[in-house]
Structures are given as structure tokens and as C-alpha cells.
C-alpha positions as CSV (number, residue, x, y, z in Angstrom):
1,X,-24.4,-22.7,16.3
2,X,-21.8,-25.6,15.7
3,X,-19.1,-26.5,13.3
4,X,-15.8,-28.1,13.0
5,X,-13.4,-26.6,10.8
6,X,-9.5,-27.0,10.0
7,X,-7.1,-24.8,12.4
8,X,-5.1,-23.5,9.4
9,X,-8.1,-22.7,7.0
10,X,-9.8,-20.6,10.3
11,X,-6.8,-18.9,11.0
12,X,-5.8,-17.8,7.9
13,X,-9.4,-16.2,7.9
14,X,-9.8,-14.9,11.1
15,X,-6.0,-12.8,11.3
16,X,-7.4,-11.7,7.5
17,X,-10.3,-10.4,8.5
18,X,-9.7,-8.9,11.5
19,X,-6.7,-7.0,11.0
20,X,-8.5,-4.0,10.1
21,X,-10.1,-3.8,13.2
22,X,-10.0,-0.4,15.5
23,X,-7.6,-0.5,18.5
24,X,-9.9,1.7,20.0
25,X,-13.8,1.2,18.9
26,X,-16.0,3.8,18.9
27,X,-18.3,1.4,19.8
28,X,-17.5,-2.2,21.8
29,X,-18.7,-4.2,19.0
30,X,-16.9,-3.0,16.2
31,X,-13.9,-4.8,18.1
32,X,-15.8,-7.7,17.2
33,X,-15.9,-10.1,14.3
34,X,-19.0,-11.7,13.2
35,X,-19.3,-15.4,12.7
36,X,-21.9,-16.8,10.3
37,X,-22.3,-20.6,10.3
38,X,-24.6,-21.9,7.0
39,X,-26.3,-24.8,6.8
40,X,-24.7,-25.7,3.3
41,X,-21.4,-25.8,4.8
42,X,-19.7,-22.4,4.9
43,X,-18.8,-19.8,7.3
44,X,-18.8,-16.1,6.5
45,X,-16.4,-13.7,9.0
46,X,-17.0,-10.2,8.5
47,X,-15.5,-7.0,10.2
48,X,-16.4,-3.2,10.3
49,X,-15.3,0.2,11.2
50,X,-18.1,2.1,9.5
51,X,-14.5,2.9,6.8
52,X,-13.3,-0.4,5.9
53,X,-15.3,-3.7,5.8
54,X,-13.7,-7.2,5.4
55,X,-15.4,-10.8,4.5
56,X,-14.0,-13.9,4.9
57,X,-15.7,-17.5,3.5
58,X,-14.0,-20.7,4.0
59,X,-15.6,-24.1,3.9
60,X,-16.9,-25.8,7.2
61,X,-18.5,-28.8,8.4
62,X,-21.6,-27.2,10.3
63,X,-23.8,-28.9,12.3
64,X,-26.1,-26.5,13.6
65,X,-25.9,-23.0,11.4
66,X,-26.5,-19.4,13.7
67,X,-24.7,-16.3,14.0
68,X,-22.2,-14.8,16.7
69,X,-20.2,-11.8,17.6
70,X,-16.7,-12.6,19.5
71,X,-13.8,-10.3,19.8
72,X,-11.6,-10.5,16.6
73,X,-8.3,-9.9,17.8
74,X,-8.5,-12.9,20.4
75,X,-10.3,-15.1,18.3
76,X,-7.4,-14.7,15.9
77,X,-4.3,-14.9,19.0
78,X,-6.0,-18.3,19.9
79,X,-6.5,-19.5,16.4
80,X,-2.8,-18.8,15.9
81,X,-2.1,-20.0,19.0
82,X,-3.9,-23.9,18.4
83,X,-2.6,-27.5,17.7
84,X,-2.7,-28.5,14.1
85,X,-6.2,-30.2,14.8
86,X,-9.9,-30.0,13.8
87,X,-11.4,-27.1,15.9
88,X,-15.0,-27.2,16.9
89,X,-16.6,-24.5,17.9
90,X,-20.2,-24.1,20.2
91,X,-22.2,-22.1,21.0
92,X,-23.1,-22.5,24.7
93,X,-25.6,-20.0,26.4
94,X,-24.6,-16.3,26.0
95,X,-20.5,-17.7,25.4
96,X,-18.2,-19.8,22.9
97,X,-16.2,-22.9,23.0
98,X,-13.6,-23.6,20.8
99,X,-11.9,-26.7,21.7
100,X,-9.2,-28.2,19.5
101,X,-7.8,-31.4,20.9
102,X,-6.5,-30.9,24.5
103,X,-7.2,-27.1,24.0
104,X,-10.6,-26.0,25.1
105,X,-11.4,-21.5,25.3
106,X,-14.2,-20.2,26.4
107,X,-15.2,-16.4,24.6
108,X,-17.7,-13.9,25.8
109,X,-20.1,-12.9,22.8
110,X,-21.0,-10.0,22.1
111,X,-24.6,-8.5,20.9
112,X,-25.0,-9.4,17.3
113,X,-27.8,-7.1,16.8
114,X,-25.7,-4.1,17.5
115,X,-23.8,-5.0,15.0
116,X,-23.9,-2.8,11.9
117,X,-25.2,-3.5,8.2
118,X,-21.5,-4.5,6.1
119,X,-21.8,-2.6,2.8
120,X,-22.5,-4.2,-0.4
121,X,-20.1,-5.0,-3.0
122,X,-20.2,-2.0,-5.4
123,X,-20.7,-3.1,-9.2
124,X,-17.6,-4.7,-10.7
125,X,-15.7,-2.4,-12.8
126,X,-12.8,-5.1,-14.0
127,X,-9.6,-7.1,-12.8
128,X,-6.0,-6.7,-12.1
129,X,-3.1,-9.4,-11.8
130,X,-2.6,-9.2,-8.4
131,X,1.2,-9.2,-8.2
132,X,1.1,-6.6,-10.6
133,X,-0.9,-4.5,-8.5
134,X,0.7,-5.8,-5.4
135,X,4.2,-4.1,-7.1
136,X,2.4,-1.4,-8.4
137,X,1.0,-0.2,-5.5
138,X,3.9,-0.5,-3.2
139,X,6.1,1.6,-5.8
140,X,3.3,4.3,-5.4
141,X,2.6,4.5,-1.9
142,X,6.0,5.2,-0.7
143,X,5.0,8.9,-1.6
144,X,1.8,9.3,-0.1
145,X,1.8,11.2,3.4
146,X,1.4,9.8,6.7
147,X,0.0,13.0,8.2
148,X,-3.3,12.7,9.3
149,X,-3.6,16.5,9.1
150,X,-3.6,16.4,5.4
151,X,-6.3,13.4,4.8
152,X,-6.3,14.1,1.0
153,X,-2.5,13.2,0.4
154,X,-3.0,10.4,2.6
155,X,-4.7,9.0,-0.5
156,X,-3.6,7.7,-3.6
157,X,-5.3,8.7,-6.9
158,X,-6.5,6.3,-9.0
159,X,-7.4,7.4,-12.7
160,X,-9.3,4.9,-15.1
161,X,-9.5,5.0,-18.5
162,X,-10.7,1.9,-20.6
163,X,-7.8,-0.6,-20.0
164,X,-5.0,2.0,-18.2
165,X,-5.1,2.8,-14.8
166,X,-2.8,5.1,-13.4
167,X,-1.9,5.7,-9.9
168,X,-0.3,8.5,-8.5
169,X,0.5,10.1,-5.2
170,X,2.6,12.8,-3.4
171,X,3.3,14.2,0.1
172,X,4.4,17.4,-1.2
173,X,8.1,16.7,-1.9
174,X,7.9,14.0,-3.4
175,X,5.4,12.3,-6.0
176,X,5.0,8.6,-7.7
177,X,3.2,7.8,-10.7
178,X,3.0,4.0,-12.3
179,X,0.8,3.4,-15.3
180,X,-0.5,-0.4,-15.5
181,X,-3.4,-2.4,-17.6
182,X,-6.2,-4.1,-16.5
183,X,-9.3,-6.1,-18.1
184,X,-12.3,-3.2,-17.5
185,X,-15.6,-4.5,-17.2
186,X,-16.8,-1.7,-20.3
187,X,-14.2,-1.1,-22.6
188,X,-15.0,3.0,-22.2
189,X,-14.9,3.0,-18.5
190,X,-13.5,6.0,-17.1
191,X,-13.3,7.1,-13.6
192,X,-11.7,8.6,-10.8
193,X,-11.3,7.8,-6.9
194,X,-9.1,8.3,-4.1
195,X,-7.8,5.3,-1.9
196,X,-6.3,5.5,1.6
197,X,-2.6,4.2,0.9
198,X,-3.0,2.4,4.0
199,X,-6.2,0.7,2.8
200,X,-4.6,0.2,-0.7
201,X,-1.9,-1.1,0.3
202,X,-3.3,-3.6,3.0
203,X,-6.1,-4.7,0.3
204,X,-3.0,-5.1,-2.6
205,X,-0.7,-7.0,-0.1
206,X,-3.1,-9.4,1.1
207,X,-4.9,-10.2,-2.0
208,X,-2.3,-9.8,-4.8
209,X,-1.3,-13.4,-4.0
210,X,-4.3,-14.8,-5.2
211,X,-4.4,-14.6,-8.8
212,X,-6.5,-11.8,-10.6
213,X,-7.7,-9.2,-8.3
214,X,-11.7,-7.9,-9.1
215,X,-12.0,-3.9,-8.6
216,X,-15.4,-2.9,-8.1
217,X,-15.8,1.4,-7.6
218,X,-18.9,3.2,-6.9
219,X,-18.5,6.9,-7.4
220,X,-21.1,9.8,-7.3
221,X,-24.1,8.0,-6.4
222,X,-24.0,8.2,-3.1
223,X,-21.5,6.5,-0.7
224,X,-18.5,6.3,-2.7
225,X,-16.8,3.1,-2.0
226,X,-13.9,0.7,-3.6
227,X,-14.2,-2.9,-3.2
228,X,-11.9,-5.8,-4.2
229,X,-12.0,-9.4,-4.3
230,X,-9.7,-12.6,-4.9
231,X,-10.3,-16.5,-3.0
232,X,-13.7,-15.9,-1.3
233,X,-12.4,-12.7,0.3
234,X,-13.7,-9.6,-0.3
235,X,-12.8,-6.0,1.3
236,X,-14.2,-2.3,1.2
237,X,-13.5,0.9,2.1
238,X,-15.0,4.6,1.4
239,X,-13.2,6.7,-0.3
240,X,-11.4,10.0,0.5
241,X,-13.6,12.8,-0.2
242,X,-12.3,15.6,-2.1
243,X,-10.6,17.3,-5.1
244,X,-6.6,16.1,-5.3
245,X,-4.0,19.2,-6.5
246,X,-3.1,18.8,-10.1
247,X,0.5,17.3,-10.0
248,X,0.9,15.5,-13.0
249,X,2.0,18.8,-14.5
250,X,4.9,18.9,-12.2
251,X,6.3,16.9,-14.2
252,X,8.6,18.4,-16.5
253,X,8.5,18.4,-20.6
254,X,11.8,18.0,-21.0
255,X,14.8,17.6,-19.4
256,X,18.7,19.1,-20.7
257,X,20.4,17.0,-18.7
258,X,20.2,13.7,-17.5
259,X,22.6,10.9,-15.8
260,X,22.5,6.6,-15.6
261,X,23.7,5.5,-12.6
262,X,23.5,1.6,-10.9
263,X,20.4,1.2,-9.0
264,X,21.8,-0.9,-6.7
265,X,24.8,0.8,-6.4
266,X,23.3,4.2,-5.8
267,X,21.1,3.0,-3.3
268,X,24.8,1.4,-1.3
269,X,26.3,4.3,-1.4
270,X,23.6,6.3,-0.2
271,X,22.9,4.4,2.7
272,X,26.4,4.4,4.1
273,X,27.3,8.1,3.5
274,X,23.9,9.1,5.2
275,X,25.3,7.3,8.2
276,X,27.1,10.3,8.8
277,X,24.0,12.7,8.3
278,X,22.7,14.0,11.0
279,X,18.2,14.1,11.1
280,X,17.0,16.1,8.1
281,X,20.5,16.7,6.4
282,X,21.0,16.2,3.0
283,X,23.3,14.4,1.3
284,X,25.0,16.1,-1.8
285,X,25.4,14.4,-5.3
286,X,27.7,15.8,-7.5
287,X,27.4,14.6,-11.8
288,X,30.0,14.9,-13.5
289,X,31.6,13.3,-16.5
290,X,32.0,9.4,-15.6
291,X,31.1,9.8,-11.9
292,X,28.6,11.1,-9.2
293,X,30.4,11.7,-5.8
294,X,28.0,11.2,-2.6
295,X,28.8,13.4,0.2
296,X,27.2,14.2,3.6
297,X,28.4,16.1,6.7
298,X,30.2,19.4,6.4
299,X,32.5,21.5,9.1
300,X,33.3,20.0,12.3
301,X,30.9,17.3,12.2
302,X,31.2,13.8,10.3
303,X,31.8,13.5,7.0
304,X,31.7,11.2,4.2
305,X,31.8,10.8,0.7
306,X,32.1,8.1,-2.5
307,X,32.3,8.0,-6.1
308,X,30.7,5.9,-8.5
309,X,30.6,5.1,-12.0
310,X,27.8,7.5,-13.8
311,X,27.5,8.6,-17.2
312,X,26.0,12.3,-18.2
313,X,24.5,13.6,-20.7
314,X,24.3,17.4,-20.3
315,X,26.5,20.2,-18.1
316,X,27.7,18.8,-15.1
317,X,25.5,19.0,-11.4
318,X,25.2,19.3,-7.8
319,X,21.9,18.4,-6.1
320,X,21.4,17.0,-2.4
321,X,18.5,15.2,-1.1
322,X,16.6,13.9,1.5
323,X,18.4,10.4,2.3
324,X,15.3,8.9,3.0
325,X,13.3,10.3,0.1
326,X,15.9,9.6,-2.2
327,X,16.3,5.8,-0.9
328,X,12.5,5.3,-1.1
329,X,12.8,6.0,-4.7
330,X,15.6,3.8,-6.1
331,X,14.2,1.0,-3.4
332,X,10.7,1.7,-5.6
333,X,12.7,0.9,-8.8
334,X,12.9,-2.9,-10.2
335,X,15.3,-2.1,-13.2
336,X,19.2,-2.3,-13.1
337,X,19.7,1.1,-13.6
338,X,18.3,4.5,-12.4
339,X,17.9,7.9,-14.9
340,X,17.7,10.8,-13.4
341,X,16.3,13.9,-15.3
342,X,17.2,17.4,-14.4
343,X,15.7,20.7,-15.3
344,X,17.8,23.3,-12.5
345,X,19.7,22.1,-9.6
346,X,16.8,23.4,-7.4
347,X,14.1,22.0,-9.5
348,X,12.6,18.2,-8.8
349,X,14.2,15.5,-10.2
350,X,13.0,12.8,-12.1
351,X,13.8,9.3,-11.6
352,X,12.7,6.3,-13.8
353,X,14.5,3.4,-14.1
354,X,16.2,1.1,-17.2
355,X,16.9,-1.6,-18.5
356,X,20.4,-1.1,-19.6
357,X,22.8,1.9,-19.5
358,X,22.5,2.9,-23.0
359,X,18.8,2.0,-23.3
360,X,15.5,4.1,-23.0
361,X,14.0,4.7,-20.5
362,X,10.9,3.0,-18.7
363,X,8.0,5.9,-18.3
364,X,5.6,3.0,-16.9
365,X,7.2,4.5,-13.2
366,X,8.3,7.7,-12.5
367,X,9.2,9.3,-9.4
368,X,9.6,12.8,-8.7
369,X,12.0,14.1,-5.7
370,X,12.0,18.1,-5.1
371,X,15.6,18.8,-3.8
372,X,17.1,20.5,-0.8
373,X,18.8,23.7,-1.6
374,X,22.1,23.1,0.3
375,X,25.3,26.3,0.8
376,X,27.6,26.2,-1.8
């Protein structure tokens, strides 16, 4: 195998494809990333845990195609790591040279034949914009859970029906849904599947930048898998197996009493009165009319509290929140002002953001925070 390729264009595709790689394989060669040279001039880079998959092609000027197995994460420190030259790389013997003007390393290969079988691309079921989804996704995954314990709410849920697709999530206290359109490959598609945040999110970052994104689902033939695709790259991953609780009914009907508050603003406040929180203390807001008054800290300890501009509709109330939580939500919001929509002081709130302070409401986002019950 030989080929000379640009330094830029091979690292770009190397740190993309082997990012999903274990820290610790089961096995050596999943540390590995395979290299495909093609006699028309392309190279393929592929990587595999046996969960998510990754592909790679870029164009190449190959000399002698053939196929090699070198370890991912220091193909991609020394790709990172070269001049801004041509790199050639050869393979000599049982080893590989990559030489890029003055630079010259030498890897170790590994046996390609151990390698597993990548899955195939499942049939294409349509395309997103990518920064929409890129923003879409990140708004929802803030309320999936990072406990490994609970692998289902680890996953976000993704609902298709003909050109909506909704996403939700939840950790248990908190839960995000965002409603967006897409192009569907059938016009009466409709499907359901549940993607590891982590994998969403990685695919959405690193591919959202490219245009329109291709979704492509199998479900209940099988292995269920979700695969998507933008520039010549192309990721998969299996799905979370499973039957996710029923939470869009926690949502409420209707709500009494509801108040408009600056996103921005909020989110300012909050962060420096939860400076005087201590680790899972609330902080308290207070609605009343013209004003919500943050406070955190009670007794001996360190207090602090601020007022704000607010308008309410409804009785006046008190509810106190996670800091965190509550700064995940209004960071989740893109709109100048934040509603929040209240059943009972001790029942979740709903957030969702707008345009303007006398204007409706956008329901494309909604984010749902339980409060903490706090002493009067």
C-alpha cells in the first residue's frame, strides 16, 4: 500500500473517525483504525466498537492500493502533529511510514483480519439541515441522564411521523422536547428509535456543519441501527433497546399562572446568586407583580438575592430550583425571553421561550423542570 495525500484533508479524517474509539478495547484491534487505499484514488478510514461505527473517504493520490490496521488515536496525535506538507504513507513489511517532509514515523500494524465486519448503512429514511439538528439536539440532550445505571434515559427518543420529528428526553427531573421538520424519504413514514445522547450528539455536532444531514433507521428487523451521513462521512450506532416511560403526558394541559422574564437576564442572576449555594441547594424564585426576586442561602450561611423585571399573569409564586437544572434550561433557549408555566408550586414547571414580552409563545421547545420543595 502507498499513497500521498494532503496533511489537512488526512487529519481532518483520521481525529473524525477515530474519536469514537474505546479507551479500553475489548479487544486490541478495535483500538485500531482501518486504512483502505483504492486504486481509483480514494481512501476509506473506518472504526468500530461493535456499538458505533464511523467511515471516513477523502481523496488520495494512491500508487499501490491495499489495506492496513494502525492505532487510531496515534495515527491521529501525529497527523495533528505534521508540517503543512504532502504525507506519504508505505507500507513496509509488517509496519507503516508516514513521512511528511523532514518528519518520518514508523507504526506497528495491527492484524487486519481480526478486524470486524462495519455494518451497513441502513435504508435511508430522509434528511435534516444540519444546523438545525445540530441546535436541536443540543437543546434536547441537556436532559438526558448521564447514569449508566439507567441505560434507557441515557437515550433520547426520537418520534417520526411523515415530515415532524420530535425528540425528547428526561433524567427524571427534568425533561426536553423540540419538534423540527425534515424531508422523509415516504411521505407516511412513521417510526420510533432510541439514540444514545452521547452518540446523537457527537453524530449532530460533527456533521451538522455540512449541509443536509441523511438519517437512515432500521428498526424491528433485526439489529436496530441509526445511521447518518453528510461529505463522504458516514456514522452508525445500535440503538437502545427498550420501552421509554410515557412522559409527554407530564406535560400539563393548562396552566393558571404564568410569568415573562429576560432570558438573558434570568440566566445572570441565577448564576451569581447560586454562588452562594451550597451543592444541591436550591435557589428560591419568588413571582410577583412586576418582579421575581432570586434568593439562595438561608440561616447562618451565605446569602444572596436579586430582583428583576417580570411580568405575571396569575396569583403570585414561590418555587426554588436546582441551579444547574434551571441554567441548563434558559442556556437551551434561543429567544429573548423565557415563559414559565405553573400548575402548583410543587408541580414542574414549564419553560418555553418568546419572541417578545407580550407575544405567544414558541411550543417548537419546551422544557420541563420538577421543583425542589424548599421550608417556608
Amino acid at each position: 500500500m502507498r499513497f500521498r495525500v494532503e496533511r489537512d484533508v488526512l487529519a481532518d479524517a483520521v481525529t473524525w473517525t477515530a474519536r469514537s474509539l474505546p479507551t479500553r478495547p475489548p479487544v486490541p484491534v478495535l483500538a485500531g483504525v482501518r486504512i483502505e487505499a483504492d486504486s481509483t484514488g480514494s481512501i476509506q478510514l473506518s472504526s468500530f466498537d461493535y456499538e458505533v461505527s464511523a467511515r471516513s473517504q477523502i481523496p488520495a493520490d494512491v500508487s499501490e492500493p491495499g489495506t492496513v490496521l494502525v492505532s487510531g488515536r496515534l495515527l491521529a496525535e501525529i497527523s495533528r502533529a505534521l508540517p503543512a506538507k504532502p504525507v506519504d504513507v508505505v507500507l513496509e513489511g509488517t509496519k507503516v511510514v508516514v513521512t511528511c517532509g523532514a518528519s518520518r514515523f514508523t507504526l506497528l500494524t495491527m492484524p487486519v483480519e481480526d478486524y470486524p465486519n462495519l455494518p451497513a448503512m441502513p435504508p435511508v429514511s430522509g434528511t435534516v439541515d444540519g444546523e438545525e439538528l445540530t441546535h436541536a439536539v443540543a437543546q434536547v440532550s441537556v436532559a438526558a441522564s448521564r447514569d449508566d445505571t439507567l441505560p434507557l434515559l441515557t437515550g433520547v427518543r426520537v418520534e417520526i411521523e411523515g415530515e415532524k420529528v420530535t425528540l425528547l428526553a428526561t433524567d427524571r427531573y427534568r425533561l426536553a422536547l423540540r419538534e423540527l421538520t425534515w424531508k422523509p424519504a415516504a411521505p407516511d413514514i412513521s417510526t420510533v428509535a432510541l439514540v444514545r445522547a452521547r452518540t446523537l450528539s457527537d453524530a449532530a455536532k460533527s456533521l451538522g456543519g455540512a449541509g443536509d444531514v441523511t438519517v437512515a433507521l432500521s428498526t424491528g428487523g433485526g439489529v436496530d441501527l441509526i445511521g447518518f451521513e453528510a461529505a463522504g462521512r458516514h456514522t452508525t450506532s445500535l440503538l437502545v433497546d427498550g420501552d421509554y416511560p410515557a412522559v409527554r403526558r407530564l406535560f400539563p394541559d393548562e396552566t393558571p399562572i404564568h410569568a415573562v422574564v429576560g432570558t438573558q437576564q434570568l440566566a445572570d442572576a441565577a448564576k451569581r446568586v447560586a454562588l452562594v449555594a451550597e451543592r444541591n441547594t436550591p435557589i428560591r424564585l419568588s413571582f410577583s407583580e412586576g418582579q421575581v426576586v432570586l434568593d439562595a442561602g438561608q440561616g447562618d450561611d451565605a446569602q444572596a438575592s436579586e430582583a428583576l423585571e417580570a411580568t405575571l399573569v396569575g396569583e403570585e409564586i414561590s418555587v426554588a430550583f436546582n441551579p444547574q437544572f434551571l441554567l441548563d434550561g434558559l442556556g437551551a433557549l434561543d429567544t429573548p425571553f423565557v415563559r414559565l408555566s405553573f400548575t402548583h408550586p410543587n408541580k414542574p414547571v414549564e419553560f418555553t421561550g418568546q419572541g417578545s414580552l407580550e407575544g405567544d409563545d414558541d411550543q417548537n421547545y419546551r422544557y420541563l423542570l420538577v421543583p425542589i420543595r424548599f421550608a417556608s
